[in-house]
CSV table of C-alpha atoms in Angstrom, one decimal:
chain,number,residue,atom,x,y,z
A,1087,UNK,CA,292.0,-39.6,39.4
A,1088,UNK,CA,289.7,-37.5,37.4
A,1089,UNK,CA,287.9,-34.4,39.2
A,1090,UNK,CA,286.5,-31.2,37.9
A,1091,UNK,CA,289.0,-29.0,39.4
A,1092,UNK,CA,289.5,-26.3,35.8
A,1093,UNK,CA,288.0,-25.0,33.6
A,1094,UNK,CA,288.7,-25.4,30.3
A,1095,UNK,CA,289.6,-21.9,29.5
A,1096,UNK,CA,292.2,-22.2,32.6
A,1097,UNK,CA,294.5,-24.4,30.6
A,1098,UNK,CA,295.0,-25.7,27.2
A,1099,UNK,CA,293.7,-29.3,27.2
A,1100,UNK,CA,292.0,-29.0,30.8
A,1101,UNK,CA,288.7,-30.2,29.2
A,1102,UNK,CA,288.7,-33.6,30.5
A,1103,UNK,CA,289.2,-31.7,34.3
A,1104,UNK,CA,286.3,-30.3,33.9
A,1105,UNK,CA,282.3,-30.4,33.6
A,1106,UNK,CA,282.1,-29.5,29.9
A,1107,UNK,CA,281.0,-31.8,27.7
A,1108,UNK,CA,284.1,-34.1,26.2
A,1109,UNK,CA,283.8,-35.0,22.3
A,1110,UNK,CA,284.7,-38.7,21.0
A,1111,UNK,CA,288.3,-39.1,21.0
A,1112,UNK,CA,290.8,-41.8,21.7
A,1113,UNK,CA,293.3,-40.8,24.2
A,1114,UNK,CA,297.0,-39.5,23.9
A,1115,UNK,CA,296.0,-39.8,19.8
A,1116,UNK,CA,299.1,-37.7,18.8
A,1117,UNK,CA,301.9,-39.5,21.1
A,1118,UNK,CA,303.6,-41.8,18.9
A,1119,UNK,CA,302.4,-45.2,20.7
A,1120,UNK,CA,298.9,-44.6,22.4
A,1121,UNK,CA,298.0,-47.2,25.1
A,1122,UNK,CA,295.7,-49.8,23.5
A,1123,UNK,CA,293.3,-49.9,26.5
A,1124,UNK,CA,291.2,-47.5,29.0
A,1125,UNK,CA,289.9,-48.5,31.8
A,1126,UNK,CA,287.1,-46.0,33.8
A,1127,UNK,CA,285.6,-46.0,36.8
A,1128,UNK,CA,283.4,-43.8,38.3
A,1129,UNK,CA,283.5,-43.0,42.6
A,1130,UNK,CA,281.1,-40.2,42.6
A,1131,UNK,CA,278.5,-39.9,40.0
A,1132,UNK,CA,277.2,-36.6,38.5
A,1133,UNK,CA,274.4,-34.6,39.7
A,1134,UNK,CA,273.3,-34.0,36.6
A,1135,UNK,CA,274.5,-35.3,33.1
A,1136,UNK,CA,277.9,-37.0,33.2
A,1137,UNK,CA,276.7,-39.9,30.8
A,1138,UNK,CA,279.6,-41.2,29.2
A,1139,UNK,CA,279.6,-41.6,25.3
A,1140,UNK,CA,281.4,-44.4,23.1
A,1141,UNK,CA,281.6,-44.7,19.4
A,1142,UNK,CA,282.7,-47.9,17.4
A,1143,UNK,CA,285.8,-46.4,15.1
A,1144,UNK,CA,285.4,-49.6,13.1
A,1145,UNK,CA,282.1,-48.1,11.9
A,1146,UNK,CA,282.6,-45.3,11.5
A,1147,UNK,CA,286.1,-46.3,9.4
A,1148,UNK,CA,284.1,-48.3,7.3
A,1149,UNK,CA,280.9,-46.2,6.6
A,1150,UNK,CA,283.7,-43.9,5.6
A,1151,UNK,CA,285.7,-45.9,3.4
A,1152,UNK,CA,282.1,-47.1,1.8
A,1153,UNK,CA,280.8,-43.5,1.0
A,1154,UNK,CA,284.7,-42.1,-0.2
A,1155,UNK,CA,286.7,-45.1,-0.8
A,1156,UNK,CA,290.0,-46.7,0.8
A,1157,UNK,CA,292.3,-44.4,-0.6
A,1158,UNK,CA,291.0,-40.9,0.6
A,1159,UNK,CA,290.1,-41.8,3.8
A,1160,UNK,CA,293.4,-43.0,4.4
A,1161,UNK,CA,294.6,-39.7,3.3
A,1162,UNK,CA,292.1,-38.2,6.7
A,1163,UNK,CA,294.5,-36.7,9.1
A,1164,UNK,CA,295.1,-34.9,12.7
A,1165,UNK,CA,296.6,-31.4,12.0
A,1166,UNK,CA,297.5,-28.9,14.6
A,1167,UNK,CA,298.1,-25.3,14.1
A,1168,UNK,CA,301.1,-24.5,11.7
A,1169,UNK,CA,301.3,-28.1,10.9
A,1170,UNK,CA,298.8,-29.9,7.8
A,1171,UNK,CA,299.2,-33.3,8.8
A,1172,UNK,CA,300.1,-34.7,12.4
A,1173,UNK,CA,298.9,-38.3,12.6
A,1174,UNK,CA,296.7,-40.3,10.0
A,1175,UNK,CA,293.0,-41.1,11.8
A,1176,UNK,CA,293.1,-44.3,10.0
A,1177,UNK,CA,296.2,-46.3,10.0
A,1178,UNK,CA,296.6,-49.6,9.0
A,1179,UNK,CA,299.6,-51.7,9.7
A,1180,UNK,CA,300.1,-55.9,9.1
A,1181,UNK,CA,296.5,-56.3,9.2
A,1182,UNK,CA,295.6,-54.1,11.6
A,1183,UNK,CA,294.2,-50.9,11.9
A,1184,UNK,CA,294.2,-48.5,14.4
A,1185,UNK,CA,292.3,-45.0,14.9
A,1186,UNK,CA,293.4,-42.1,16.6
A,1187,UNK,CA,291.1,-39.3,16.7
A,1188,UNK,CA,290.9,-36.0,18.9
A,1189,UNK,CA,288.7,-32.6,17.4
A,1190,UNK,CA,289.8,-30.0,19.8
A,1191,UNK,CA,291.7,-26.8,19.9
A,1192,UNK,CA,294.6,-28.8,20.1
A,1193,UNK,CA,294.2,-31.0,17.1
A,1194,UNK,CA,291.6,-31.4,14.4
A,1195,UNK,CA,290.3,-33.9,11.9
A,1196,UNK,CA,291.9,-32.6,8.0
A,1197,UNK,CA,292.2,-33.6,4.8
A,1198,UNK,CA,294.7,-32.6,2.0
A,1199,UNK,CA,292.0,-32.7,-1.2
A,1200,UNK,CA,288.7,-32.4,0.5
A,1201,UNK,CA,288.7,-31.2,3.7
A,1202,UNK,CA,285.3,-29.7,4.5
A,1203,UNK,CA,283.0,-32.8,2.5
A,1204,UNK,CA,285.3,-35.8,3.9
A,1205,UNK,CA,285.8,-34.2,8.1
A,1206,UNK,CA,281.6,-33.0,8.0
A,1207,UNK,CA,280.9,-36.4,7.1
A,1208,UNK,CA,283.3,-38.1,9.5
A,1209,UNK,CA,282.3,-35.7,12.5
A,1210,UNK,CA,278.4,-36.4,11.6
A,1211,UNK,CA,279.3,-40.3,11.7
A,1212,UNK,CA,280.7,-40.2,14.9
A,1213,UNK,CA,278.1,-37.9,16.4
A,1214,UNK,CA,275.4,-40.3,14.8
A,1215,UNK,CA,277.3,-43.5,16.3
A,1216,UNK,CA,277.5,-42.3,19.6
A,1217,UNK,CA,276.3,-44.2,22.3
A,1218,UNK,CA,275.7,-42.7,26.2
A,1219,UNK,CA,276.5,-44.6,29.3
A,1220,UNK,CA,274.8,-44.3,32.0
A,1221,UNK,CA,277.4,-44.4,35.2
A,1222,UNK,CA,276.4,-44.4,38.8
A,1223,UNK,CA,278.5,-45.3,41.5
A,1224,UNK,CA,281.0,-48.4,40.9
A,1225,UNK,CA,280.5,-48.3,37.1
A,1226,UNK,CA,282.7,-47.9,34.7
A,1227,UNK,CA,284.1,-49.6,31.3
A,1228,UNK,CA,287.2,-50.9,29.6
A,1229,UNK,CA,287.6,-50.1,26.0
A,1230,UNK,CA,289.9,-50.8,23.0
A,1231,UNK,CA,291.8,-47.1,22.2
A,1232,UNK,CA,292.6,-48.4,19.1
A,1233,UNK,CA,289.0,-49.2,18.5
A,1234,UNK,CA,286.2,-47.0,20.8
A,1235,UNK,CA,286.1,-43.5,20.8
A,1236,UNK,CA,285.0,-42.1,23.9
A,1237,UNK,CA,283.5,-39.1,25.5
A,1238,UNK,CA,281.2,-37.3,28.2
A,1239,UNK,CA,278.4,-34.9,28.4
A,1240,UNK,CA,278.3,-31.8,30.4
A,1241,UNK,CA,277.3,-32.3,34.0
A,1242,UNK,CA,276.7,-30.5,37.4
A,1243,UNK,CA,277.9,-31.4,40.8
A,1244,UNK,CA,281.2,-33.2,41.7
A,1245,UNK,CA,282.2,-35.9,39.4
A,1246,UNK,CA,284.8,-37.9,40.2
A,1247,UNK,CA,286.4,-41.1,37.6
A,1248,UNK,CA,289.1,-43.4,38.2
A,1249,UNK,CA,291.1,-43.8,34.7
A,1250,UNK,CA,293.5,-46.5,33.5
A,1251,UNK,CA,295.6,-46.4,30.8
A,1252,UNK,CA,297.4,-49.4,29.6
A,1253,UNK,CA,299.4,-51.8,27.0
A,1254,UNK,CA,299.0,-55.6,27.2
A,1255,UNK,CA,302.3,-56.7,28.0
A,1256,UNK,CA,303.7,-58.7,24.9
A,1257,UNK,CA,304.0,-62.2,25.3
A,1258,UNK,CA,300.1,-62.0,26.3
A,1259,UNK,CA,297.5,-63.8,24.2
A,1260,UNK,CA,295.9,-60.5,24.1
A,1261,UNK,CA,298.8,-58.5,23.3
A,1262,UNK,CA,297.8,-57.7,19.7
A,1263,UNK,CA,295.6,-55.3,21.0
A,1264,UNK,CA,298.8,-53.1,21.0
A,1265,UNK,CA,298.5,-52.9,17.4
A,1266,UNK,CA,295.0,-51.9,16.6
A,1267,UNK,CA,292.1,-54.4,15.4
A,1268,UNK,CA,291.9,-56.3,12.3
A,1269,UNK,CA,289.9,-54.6,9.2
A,1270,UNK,CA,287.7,-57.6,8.9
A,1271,UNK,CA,286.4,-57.0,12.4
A,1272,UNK,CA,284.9,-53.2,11.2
């Protein structure tokens, strides 16, 4: 469960526990297999604010790949302090593509040749493709990680979300999801 209990200057990462505003990300983006699904449910709505954000990846990958071509936004990357390249943002693997994305003090978009025209344009993409959610009591959402970037805004008052995190067990006729989503589908 998911209460406002920090702030985020009491620990590193303690965003999410707290009523700042949360920037599109897909969770646990720099663990070597992050689950392919979130699930969200809210007990106790904000006061004020709280809306959740979601971004389509897919288009933002694509509008991407359409303004710098394939090649260097494949080359788009997480880095973390000390380290250049973490994870790739865009991975694409037996017809699948998945995106893992987090711009925080913990890890940032990069890239190696261009790094301040490519990461501008991708954070202004996902801040233009953001969408807010409105959720009251008993709503919530289930999203592709792989896929939907998701966030919050700021709120007041005591917040409290339910969260899921999960793989489709394999064998399941939705178990590629594990794997990403297909580029045709962006």
């Amino acid at each position: 469960m998911i209460d406002p209990s920090k702030t985020p200057s009491d620990v590193l990462n303690a965003a999410g526990f707290s009523r700042t505003a949360l920037l599109p990300h897909t969770d646990r983006s720099l663990h070597v297999e992050p689950p392919s699904l979130l699930a969200s449910l809210t007990v106790i709505p904000a006061d004020v604010g709280g809306a959740g954000v979601v971004v389509d990846g897919a288009y933002v990958a694509a509008e991407l790949r359409g303004q710098f071509g394939a090649e260097a936004v494949a080359g788009v990357s997480l880095s973390m302090s000390g380290q250049e390249e973490v994870q790739a943002i865009f991975g694409s693997r037996d017809g699948f593509q998945r995106i893992r994305y987090r711009d925080d003090e913990i890890a940032w978009p990069w890239h190696r040749d261009r790094p301040a025209e490519i990461t501008a344009r991708l954070r202004q993409l996902i801040k233009d493709a953001s969408a807010p959610l409105a959720l009251g009591c008993g709503d919530g959402y289930l999203l592709h990680n792989h896929r939907t970037l998701h966030g919050r805004s700021a709120f007041t008052g005591r917040r409290c979300v339910i969260r899921f995190l999960a793989k489709v067990k394999e064998g399941h006729p939705y178990a590629w999801l594990n794997r990403g989503f297909r580029r045709a589908d962006s």
